[in-house]
Short mmCIF file of C-alpha atoms in Angstrom, two decimals:
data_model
loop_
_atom_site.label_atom_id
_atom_site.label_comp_id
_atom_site.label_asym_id
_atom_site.label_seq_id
_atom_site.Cartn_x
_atom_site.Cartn_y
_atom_site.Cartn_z
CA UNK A 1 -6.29 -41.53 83.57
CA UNK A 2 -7.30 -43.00 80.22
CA UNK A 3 -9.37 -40.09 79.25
CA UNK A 4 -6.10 -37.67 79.95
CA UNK A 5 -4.52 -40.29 77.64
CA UNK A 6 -6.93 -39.96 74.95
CA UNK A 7 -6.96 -36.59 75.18
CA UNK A 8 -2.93 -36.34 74.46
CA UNK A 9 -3.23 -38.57 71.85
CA UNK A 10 -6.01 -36.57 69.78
CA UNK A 11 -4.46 -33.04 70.97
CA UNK A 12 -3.65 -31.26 67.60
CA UNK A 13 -0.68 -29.96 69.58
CA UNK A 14 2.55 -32.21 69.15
CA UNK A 15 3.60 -33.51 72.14
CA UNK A 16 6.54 -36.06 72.91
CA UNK A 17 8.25 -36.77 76.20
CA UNK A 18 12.06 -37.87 76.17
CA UNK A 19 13.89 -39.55 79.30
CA UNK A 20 16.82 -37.75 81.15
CA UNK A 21 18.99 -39.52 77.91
CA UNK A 22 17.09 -38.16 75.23
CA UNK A 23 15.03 -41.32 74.60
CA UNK A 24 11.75 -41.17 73.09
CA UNK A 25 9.25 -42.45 75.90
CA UNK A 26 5.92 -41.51 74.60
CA UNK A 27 4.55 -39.53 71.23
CA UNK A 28 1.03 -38.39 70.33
CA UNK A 29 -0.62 -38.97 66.53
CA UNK A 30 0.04 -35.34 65.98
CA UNK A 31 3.51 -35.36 66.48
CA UNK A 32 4.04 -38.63 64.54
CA UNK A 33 1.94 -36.84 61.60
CA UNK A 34 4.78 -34.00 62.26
CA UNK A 35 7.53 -36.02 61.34
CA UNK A 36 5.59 -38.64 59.47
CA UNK A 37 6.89 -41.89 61.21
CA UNK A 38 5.05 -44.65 62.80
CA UNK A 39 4.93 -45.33 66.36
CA UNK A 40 7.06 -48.55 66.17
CA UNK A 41 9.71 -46.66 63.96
CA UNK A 42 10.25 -44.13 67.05
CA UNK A 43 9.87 -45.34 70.01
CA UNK A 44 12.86 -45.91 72.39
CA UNK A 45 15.15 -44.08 69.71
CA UNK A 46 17.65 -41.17 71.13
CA UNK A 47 16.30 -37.79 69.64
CA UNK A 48 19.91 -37.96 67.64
CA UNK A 49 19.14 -41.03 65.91
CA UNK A 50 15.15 -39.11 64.87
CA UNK A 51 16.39 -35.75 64.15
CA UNK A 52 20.31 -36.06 63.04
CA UNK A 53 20.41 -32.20 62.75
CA UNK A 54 19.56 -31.51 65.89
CA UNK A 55 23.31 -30.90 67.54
CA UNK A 56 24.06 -28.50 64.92
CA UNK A 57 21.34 -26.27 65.28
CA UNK A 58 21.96 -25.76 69.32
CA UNK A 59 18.77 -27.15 70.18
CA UNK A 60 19.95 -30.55 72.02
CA UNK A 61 21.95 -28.04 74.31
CA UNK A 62 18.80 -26.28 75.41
CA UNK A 63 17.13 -29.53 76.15
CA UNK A 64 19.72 -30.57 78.01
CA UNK A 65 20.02 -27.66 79.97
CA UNK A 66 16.12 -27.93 80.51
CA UNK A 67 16.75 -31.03 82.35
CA UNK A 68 19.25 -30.29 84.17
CA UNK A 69 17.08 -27.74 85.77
CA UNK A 70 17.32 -24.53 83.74
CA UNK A 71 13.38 -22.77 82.72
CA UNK A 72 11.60 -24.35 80.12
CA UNK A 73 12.88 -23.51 76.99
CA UNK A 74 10.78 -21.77 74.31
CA UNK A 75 11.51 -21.01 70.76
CA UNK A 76 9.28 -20.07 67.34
CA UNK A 77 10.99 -21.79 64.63
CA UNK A 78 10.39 -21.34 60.68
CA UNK A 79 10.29 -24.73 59.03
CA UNK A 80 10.76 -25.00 55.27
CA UNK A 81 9.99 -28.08 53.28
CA UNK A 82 9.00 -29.12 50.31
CA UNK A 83 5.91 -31.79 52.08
CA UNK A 84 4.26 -29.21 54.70
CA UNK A 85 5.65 -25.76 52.39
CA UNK A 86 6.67 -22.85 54.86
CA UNK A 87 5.10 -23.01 58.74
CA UNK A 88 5.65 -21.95 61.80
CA UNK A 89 6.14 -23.49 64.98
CA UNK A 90 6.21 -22.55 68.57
CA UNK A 91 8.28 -24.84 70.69
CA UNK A 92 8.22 -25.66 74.25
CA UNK A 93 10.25 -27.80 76.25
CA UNK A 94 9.83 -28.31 80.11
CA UNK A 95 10.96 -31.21 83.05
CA UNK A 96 8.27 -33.55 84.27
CA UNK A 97 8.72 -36.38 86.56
CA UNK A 98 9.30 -38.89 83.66
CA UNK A 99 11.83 -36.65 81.49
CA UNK A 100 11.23 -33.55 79.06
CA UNK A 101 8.40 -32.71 77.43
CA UNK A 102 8.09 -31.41 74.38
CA UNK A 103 4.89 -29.27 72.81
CA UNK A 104 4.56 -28.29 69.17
CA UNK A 105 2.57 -26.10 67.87
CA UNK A 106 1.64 -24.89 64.46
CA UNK A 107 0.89 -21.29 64.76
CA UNK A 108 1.56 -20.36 61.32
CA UNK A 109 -2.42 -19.41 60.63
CA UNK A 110 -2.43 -17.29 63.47
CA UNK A 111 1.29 -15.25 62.43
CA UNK A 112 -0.47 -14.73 59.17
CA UNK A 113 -3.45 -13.28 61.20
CA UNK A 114 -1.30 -11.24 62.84
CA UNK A 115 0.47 -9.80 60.09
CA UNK A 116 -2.71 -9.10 58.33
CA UNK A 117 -3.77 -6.70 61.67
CA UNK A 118 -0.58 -4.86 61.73
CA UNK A 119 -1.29 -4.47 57.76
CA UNK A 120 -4.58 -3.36 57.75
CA UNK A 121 -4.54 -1.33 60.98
CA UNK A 122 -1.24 0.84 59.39
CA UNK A 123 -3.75 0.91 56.10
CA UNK A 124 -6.30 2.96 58.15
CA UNK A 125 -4.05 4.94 60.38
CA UNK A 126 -2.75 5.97 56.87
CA UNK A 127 -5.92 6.53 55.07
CA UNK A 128 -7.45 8.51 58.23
CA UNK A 129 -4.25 10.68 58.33
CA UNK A 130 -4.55 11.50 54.50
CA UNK A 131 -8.63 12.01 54.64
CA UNK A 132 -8.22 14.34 57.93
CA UNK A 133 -4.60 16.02 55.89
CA UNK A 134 -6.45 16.32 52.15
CA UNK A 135 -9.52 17.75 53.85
CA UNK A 136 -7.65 20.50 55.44
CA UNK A 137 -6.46 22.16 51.63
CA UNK A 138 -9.93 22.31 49.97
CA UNK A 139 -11.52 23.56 53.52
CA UNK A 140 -9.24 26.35 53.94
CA UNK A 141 -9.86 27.74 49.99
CA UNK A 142 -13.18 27.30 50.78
CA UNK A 143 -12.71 29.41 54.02
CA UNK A 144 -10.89 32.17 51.70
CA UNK A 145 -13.15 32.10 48.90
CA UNK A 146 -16.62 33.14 51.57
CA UNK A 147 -14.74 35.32 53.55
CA UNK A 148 -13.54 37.26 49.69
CA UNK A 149 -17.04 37.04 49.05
CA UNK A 150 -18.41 38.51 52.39
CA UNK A 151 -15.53 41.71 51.69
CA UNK A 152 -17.40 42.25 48.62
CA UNK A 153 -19.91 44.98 49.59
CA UNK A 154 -22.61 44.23 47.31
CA UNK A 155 -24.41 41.35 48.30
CA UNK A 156 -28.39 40.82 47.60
CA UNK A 157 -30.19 40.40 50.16
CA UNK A 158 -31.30 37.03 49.55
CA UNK A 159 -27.65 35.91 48.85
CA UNK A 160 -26.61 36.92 52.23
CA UNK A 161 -29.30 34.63 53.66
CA UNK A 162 -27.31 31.72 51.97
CA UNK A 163 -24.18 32.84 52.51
CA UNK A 164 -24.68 32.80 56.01
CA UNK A 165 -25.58 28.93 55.35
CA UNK A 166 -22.27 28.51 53.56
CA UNK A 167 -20.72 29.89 56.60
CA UNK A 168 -22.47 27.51 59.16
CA UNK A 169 -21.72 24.97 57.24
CA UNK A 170 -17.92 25.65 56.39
CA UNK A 171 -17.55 26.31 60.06
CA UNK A 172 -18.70 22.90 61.31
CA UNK A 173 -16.66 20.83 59.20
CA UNK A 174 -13.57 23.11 60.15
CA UNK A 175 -14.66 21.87 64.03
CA UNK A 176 -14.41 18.14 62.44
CA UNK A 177 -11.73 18.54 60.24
CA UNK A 178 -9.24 19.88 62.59
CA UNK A 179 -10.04 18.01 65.59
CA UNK A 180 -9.66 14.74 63.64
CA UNK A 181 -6.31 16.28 62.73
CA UNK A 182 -5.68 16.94 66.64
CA UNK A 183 -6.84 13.59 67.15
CA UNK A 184 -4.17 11.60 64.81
CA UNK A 185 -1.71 14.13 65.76
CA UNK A 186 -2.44 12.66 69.80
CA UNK A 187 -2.23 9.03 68.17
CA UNK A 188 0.70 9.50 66.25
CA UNK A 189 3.06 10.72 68.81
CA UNK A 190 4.98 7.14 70.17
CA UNK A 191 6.16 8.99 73.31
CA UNK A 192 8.98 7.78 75.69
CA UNK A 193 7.72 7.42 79.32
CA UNK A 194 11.44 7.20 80.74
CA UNK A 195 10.97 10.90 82.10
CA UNK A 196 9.62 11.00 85.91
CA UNK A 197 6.74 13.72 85.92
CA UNK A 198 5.41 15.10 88.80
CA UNK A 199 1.73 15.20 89.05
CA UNK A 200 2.16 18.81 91.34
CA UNK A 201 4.29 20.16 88.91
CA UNK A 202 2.53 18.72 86.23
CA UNK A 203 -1.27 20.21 87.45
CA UNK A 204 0.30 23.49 87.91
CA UNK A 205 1.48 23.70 84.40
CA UNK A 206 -2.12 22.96 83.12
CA UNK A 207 -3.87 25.39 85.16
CA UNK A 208 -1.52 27.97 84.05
CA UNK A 209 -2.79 27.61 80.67
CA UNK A 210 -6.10 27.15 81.64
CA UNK A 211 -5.87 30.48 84.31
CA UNK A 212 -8.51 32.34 82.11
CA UNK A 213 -11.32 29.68 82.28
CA UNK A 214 -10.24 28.73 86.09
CA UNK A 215 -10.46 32.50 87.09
CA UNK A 216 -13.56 33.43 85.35
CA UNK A 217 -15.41 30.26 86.35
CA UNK A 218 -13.97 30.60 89.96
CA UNK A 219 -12.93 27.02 89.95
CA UNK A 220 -11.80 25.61 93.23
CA UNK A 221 -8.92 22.87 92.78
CA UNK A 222 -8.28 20.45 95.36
CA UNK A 223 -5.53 18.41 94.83
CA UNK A 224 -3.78 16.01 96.78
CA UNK A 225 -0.14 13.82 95.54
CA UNK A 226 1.02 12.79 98.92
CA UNK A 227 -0.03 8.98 98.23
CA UNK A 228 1.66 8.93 95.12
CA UNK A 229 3.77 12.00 93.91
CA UNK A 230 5.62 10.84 91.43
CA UNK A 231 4.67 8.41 87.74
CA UNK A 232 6.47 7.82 84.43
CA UNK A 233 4.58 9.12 82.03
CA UNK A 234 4.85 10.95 78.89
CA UNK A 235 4.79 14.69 79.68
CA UNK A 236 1.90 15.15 76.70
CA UNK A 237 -0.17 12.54 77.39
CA UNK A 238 -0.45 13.99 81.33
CA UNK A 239 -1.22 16.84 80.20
CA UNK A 240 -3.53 16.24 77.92
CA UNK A 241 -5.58 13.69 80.47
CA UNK A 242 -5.42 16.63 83.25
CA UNK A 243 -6.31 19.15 80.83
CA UNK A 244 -9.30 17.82 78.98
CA UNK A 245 -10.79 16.04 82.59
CA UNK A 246 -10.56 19.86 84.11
CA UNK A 247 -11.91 21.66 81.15
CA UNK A 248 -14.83 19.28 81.12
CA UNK A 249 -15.57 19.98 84.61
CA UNK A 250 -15.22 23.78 84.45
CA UNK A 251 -18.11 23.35 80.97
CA UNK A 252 -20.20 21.33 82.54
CA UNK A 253 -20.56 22.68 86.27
CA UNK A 254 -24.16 23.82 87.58
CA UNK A 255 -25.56 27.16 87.06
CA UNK A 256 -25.09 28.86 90.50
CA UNK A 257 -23.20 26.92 92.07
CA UNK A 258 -18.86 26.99 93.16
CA UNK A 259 -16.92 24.42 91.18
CA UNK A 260 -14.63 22.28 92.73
CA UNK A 261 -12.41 19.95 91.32
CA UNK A 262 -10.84 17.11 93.52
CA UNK A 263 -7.66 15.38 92.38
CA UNK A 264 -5.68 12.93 94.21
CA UNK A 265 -3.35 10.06 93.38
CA UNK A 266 -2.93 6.44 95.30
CA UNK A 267 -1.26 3.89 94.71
CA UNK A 268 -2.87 0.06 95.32
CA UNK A 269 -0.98 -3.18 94.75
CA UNK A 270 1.64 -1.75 93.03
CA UNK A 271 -0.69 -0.05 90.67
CA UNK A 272 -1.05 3.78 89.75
CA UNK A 273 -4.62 5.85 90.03
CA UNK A 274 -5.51 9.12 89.64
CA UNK A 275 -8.92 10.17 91.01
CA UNK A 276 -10.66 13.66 89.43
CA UNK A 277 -14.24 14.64 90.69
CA UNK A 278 -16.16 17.58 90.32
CA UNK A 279 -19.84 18.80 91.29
CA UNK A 280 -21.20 19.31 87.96
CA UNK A 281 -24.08 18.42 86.62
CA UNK A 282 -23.46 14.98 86.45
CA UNK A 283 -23.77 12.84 83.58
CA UNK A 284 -26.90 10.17 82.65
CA UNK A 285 -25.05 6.87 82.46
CA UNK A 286 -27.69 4.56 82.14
CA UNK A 287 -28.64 6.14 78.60
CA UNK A 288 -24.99 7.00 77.71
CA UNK A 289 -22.69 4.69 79.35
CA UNK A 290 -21.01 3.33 76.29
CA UNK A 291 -21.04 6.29 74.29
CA UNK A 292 -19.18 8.78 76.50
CA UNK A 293 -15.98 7.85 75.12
CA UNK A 294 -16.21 7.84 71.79
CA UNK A 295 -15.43 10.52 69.28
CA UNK A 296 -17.53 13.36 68.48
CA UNK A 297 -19.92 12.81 70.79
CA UNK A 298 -21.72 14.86 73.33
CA UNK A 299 -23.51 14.24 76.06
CA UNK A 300 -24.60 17.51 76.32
CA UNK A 301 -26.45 19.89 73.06
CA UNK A 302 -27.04 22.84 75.20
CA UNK A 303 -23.41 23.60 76.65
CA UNK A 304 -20.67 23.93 73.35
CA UNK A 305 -18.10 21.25 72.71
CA UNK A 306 -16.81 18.94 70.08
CA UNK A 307 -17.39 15.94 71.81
CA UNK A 308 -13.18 15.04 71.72
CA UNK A 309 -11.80 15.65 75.25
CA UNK A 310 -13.26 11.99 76.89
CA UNK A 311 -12.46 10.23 73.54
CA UNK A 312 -8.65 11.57 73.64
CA UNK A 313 -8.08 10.92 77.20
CA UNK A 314 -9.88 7.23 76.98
CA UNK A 315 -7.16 6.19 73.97
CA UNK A 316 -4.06 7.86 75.55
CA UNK A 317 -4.91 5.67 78.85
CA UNK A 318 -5.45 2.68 76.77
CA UNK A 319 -2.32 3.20 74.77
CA UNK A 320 -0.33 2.81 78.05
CA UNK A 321 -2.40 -0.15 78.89
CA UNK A 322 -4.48 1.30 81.66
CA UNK A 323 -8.34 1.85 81.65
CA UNK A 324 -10.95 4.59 82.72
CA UNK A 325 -13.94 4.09 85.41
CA UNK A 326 -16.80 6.86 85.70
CA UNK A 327 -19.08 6.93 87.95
CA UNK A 328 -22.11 10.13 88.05
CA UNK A 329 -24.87 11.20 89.05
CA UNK A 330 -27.29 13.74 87.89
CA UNK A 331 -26.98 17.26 89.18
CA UNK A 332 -24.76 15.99 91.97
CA UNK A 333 -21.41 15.65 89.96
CA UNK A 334 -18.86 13.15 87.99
CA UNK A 335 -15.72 11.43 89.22
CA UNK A 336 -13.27 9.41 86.72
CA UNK A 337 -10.71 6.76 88.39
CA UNK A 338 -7.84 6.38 86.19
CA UNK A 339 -6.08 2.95 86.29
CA UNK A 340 -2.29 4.77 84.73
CA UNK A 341 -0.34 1.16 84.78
CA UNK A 342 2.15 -0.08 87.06
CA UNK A 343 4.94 1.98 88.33
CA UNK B 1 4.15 49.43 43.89
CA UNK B 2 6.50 46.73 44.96
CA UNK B 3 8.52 45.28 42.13
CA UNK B 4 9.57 42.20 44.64
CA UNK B 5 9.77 39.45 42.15
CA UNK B 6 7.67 36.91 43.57
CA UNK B 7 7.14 33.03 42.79
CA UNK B 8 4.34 31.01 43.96
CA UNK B 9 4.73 27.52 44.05
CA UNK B 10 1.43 24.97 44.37
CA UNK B 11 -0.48 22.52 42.66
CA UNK B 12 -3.65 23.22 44.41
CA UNK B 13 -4.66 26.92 41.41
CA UNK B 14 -6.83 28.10 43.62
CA UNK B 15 -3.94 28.29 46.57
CA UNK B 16 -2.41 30.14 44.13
CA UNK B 17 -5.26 32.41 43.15
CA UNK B 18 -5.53 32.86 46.37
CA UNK B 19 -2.10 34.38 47.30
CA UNK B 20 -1.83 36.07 44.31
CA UNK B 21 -4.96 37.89 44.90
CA UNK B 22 -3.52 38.94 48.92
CA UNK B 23 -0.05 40.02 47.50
CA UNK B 24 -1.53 41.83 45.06
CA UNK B 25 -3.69 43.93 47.47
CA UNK B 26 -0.34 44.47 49.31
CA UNK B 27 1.03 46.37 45.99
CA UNK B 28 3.24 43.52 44.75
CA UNK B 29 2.59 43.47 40.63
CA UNK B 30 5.53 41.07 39.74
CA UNK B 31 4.30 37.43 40.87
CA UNK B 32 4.61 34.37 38.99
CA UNK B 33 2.58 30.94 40.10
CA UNK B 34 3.79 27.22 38.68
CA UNK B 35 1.87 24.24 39.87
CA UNK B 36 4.99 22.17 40.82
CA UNK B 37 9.05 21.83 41.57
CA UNK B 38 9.84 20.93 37.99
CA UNK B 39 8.24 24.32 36.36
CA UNK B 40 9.37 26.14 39.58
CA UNK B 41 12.94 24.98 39.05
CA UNK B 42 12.81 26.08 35.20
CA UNK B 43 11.45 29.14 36.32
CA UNK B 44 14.79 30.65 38.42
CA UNK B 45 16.94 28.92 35.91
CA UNK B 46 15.67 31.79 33.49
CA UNK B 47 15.47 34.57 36.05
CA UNK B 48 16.42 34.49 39.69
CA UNK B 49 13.06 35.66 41.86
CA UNK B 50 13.62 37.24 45.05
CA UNK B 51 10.88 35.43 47.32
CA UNK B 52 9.70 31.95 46.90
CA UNK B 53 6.11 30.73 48.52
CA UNK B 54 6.80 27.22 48.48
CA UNK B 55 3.93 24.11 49.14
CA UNK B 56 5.68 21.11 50.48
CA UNK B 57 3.09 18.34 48.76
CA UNK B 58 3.52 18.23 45.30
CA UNK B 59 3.57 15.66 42.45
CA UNK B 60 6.67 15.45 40.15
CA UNK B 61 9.03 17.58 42.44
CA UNK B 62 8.05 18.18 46.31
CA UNK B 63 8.76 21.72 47.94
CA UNK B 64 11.78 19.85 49.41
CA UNK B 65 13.44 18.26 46.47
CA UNK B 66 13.43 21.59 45.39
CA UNK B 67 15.10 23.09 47.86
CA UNK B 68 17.82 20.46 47.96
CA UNK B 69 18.42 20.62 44.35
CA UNK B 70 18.94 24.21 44.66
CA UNK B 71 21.28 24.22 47.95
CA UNK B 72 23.23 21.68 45.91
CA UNK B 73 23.44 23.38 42.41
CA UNK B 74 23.90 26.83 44.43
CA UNK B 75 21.63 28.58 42.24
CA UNK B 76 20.06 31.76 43.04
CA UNK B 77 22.22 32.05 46.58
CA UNK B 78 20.17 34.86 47.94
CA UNK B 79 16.19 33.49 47.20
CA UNK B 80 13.98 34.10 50.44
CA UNK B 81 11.85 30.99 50.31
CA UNK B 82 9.05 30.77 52.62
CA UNK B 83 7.35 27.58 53.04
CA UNK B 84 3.47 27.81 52.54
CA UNK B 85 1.65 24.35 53.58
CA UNK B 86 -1.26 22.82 55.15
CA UNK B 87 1.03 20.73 57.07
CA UNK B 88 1.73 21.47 60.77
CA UNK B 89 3.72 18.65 61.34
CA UNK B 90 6.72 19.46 63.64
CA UNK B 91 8.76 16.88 61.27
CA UNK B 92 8.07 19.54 58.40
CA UNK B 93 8.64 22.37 59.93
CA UNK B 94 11.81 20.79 61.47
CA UNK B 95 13.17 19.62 58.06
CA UNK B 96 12.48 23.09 55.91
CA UNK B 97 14.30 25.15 58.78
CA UNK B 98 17.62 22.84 57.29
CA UNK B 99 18.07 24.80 53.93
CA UNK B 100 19.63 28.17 54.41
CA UNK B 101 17.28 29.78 51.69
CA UNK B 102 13.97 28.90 53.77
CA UNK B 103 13.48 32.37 56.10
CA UNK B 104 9.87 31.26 57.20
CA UNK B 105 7.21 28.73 57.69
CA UNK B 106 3.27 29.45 56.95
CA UNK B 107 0.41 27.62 57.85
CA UNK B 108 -2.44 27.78 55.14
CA UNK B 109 -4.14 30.39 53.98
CA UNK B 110 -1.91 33.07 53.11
CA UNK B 111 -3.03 36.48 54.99
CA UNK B 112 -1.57 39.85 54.86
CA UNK B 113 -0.77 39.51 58.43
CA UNK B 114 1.58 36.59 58.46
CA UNK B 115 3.46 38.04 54.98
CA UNK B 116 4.10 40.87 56.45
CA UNK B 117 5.40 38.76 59.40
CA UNK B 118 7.77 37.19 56.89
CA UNK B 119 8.54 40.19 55.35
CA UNK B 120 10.28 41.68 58.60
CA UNK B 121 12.80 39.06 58.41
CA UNK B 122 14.49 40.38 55.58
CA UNK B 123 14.28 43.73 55.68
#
C-alpha cells in the first residue's frame, strides 16, 4: 500500500486522521503546510492541544458526534489571516476503522470562479434585456414614421419602390426584436412549480387557443395521461412546451395528408416523460441535429416561422433540469421525448 | 376643436412628435410635450393640464417618481394620466395601476384607436 501512502502524502488536499480521543495519528505535507508545523511537533497531540480554539467554535462537538456514529460532517469555513490572507475551505470529517478523518480543501479559486459566473451571466441577462427593451422605442418610431409616409398620397414612383424596402426591412427586425423580447420575457419568469397541473386539463386549455389552426388544418389529437396524469409544473412553462410542440406540427405537416398528433405521458424509474409525435414532414437530422434548438433558426425556408418555438421549449426543459430527445425522419414524421424531472 | 389641455411626457422627441401629430388629427389644439419628470412637474405647477401621456423611462425624474411626488403633494387632484411606454412588463403595469391619477396603460405607438379607448374612461 505504499503507493496509496505516497499518494496521501503528496495529495494537495489536507488530510489528517485523529483516534476515537482526538489524537493526531497520521498527517499529510499538505496539511502540515496548513498549519505550518512539523511532523514531530504534531504527532500524538489531542486536536485541543493543536487548535486551542477549537471548543469554542462548536467544531470538536461535531467531530465527536461523527464518531460516535452520526454522518460525516461537512462545513465551508472562511479563514482570515494575516500569513495565507482570506481563503476558503471545505471541510469534511468522516469514521474510518482507525478514527476520524479529516479532508481540507482550499476551494477559494474555485468560489471566486463561481462568483465571477453568477456576475457575468446577470451582466448579459441584463445587457440582452436592455438591447431587446432599447430596440423596441426606435423600431416602433420607425414603424410610425413609414406608415405617416405611406398616408401621404403623393409618392413618386420610384420612392415607392424603396419604401417598400424600408418596409421589408422594418418588418423583419420587428419579427427579431419582439421575439427576443418574448424570449427574455420566457427566461425571466422564476416560476413556482408547487401547483399540480393536469396534463388533460392542461392540453385542453392549449387547443382552445389554438381551435382556429386545429380546425382549419383538421388536426387529429391523440392523447393519452393514464400512465401519468398528474406533474408539478409551472402552469406557463406547460403551456408553452405543449403549445409551441403542436403548432410546429400543425406548420410543418405534409401537403395532402391528415395530421395527427400523438401525446402520451409515462412515467419510468420515478422519472416524468412526455411523448409528442406527429406525421409531418419530418425533419433532416443528420444535417441539422445540433442546430434545431437554437434561436432563430429554421429548418425549414419554404413554410413561415421565426425559428423560436424549439429554442423556447429546449431552455424551459433545461431550466427544470430535464432534457429533450428527437428522433425524425423525412416525410414520415417527428416525435420529441421529453425527460420533465422527477416527480 | 377640443380644448382638452394635454401634456406629453417623453424623452424620446420623436415619441412626442409622434403623439402630437395623432392628437392633433383628433382635433385636440392645446398639447404641451416636456422631455422629462422635472419639466413635466414645473409644467402643472404653473397650470393644471387635464390629461397626462406619461413614459415610464426617463432620466432625471421617471414617469413614476412623478406620479408619487404628485399623489404626495396632492397637486392637480383631478389629472387623467395615462401611462404611454414601450414596456409590457406586468411589474409596470402592476405598479402604475397604484396611483389614483393613472386611468390607463398604453403600449407604444400612440394610435387614435387606443386614445379614444382611454378617452371612454372619463367621459
Amino acid at each position: 500500500m505504499k503507493i496509496l501512502k505516497d499518494f496521501i502524502e503528496n495529495s494537495p488536499d489536507s488530510i489528517s486522521v485523529y483516534d476515537k480521543k482526538l489524537n493526531l495519528l497520521e498527517i499529510n505535507e499538505s496539511a502540515l503546510q496548513l498549519d505550518n508545523m512539523t511532523y514531530k511537533e504534531v504527532i500524538g497531540r489531542n486536536i485541543k492541544t493543536l487548535y486551542p480554539g477549537i471548543e469554542s467554535t462548536g467544531r470538536l462537538k461535531e467531530y465527536r458526534a461523527v464518531i460516535r456514529g452520526a454522518k460525516p460532517f461537512m462545513s465551508q469555513d472562511i479563514i482570515q489571516s494575516k500569513k495565507i490572507g482570506n481563503k476558503q475551505f471545505s471541510v469534511r470529517a468522516f469514521m474510518m476503522a482507525e478514527g476520524l478523518s479529516i479532508v481540507i480543501r482550499d476551494i477559494t479559486e474555485l468560489k471566486k470562479t463561481e462568483q465571477q459566473l453568477l456576475k457575468t451571466n446577470q451582466r448579459l441577462e441584463e445587457l440582452a434585456y436592455i438591447a431587446a427593451h432599447d430596440l423596441k422605442s426606435p423600431l416602433t418610431n420607425l414603424e410610425s414614421l413609414v406608415q405617416l409616409i405611406e398616408e401621404s398620397a403623393d409618392i413618386k414612383d420610384e420612392n415607392r419602390l424603396l419604401l417598400d424596402k424600408i418596409n421589408v426591412s422594418v418588418k423583419s427586425m420587428h419579427n427579431t426584436v419582439y421575439t427576443l423580447n418574448d424570449v427574455i420575457a420566457m427566461q425571466e419568469y422564476n416560476l413556482p412549480n408547487d401547483e399540480q397541473l393536469n396534463f388533460r386539463a392542461v392540453l385542453n386549455m392549449v387547443k382552445a387557443s389554438l381551435a382556429i389552426q386545429i380546425k382549419q388544418s383538421k388536426v387529429k389529437i391523440r392523447a393519452d395521461f393514464t400512465k401519468a396524469p398528474n406533474i408539478n409544473y409551472p402552469m406557463l412553462h406547460l403551456q408553452s412546451i405543449l403549445q409551441n410542440l403542436i403548432t410546429n406540427s400543425i406548420k410543418f405537416r405534409q401537403p395532402g395528408k391528415e395530421v395527427v398528433i400523438k401525446i402520451n405521458t409515462l412515467e419510468k424509474d420515478g422519472g416524468l416523460y412526455l411523448i409528442i409525435s406527429d406525421n409531418g414532414i419530418g425533419i433532416d437530422l443528420e444535417s441539422s441535429k445540433d442546430s434545431i434548438f437554437k434561436l432563430f433558426k429554421r429548418m425549414q425556408t419554404d413554410i413561415e416561422g421565426k425559428g423560436v418555438g424549439l429554442y423556447i421549449v429546449n431552455s424551459i426543459i433545461e431550466s427544470h433540469g430535464g432534457d429533450i430527445e428527437v428522433t425524425s425522419e423525412v416525410n414520415k414524421g417527428t416525435t420529441f421525448k421529453i425527460y420533465l424531472g422527477y416527480e | 376643436m377640443n380644448d382638452t389641455s394635454i401634456l406629453l411626457v417623453d424623452d424620446d422627441n420623436i415619441v412626442n412628435f409622434l403623439s402630437e401629430r395623432i392628437l392633433t388629427k383628433m382635433d385636440f389644439n392645446n398639447i404641451t410635450a416636456v422631455t422629462d419628470g422635472t419639466k413635466a412637474w414645473k409644467n402643472i405647477n404653473e397650470k393644471c393640464v387635464d390629461l397626462v401621456f406619461l413614459d415610464i423611462n426617463m432620466p432625471v425624474m421617471n414617469g413614476f417618481d412623478f406620479l408619487t411626488k404628485q399623489a404626495k403633494e396632492l397637486l392637480c387632484d383631478d389629472m387623467n394620466v395615462v401611462i404611454l411606454t414601450s414596456s409590457n412588463r406586468k411589474s409596470d403595469r402592476d405598479q402604475a395601476s397604484q396611483f389614483k391619477s393613472v386611468i390607463g396603460f398604453i403600449e407604444k405607438p400612440l394610435s387614435q384607436d387606443k386614445v379614444q379607448q382611454v378617452l371612454e374612461k372619463i367621459k
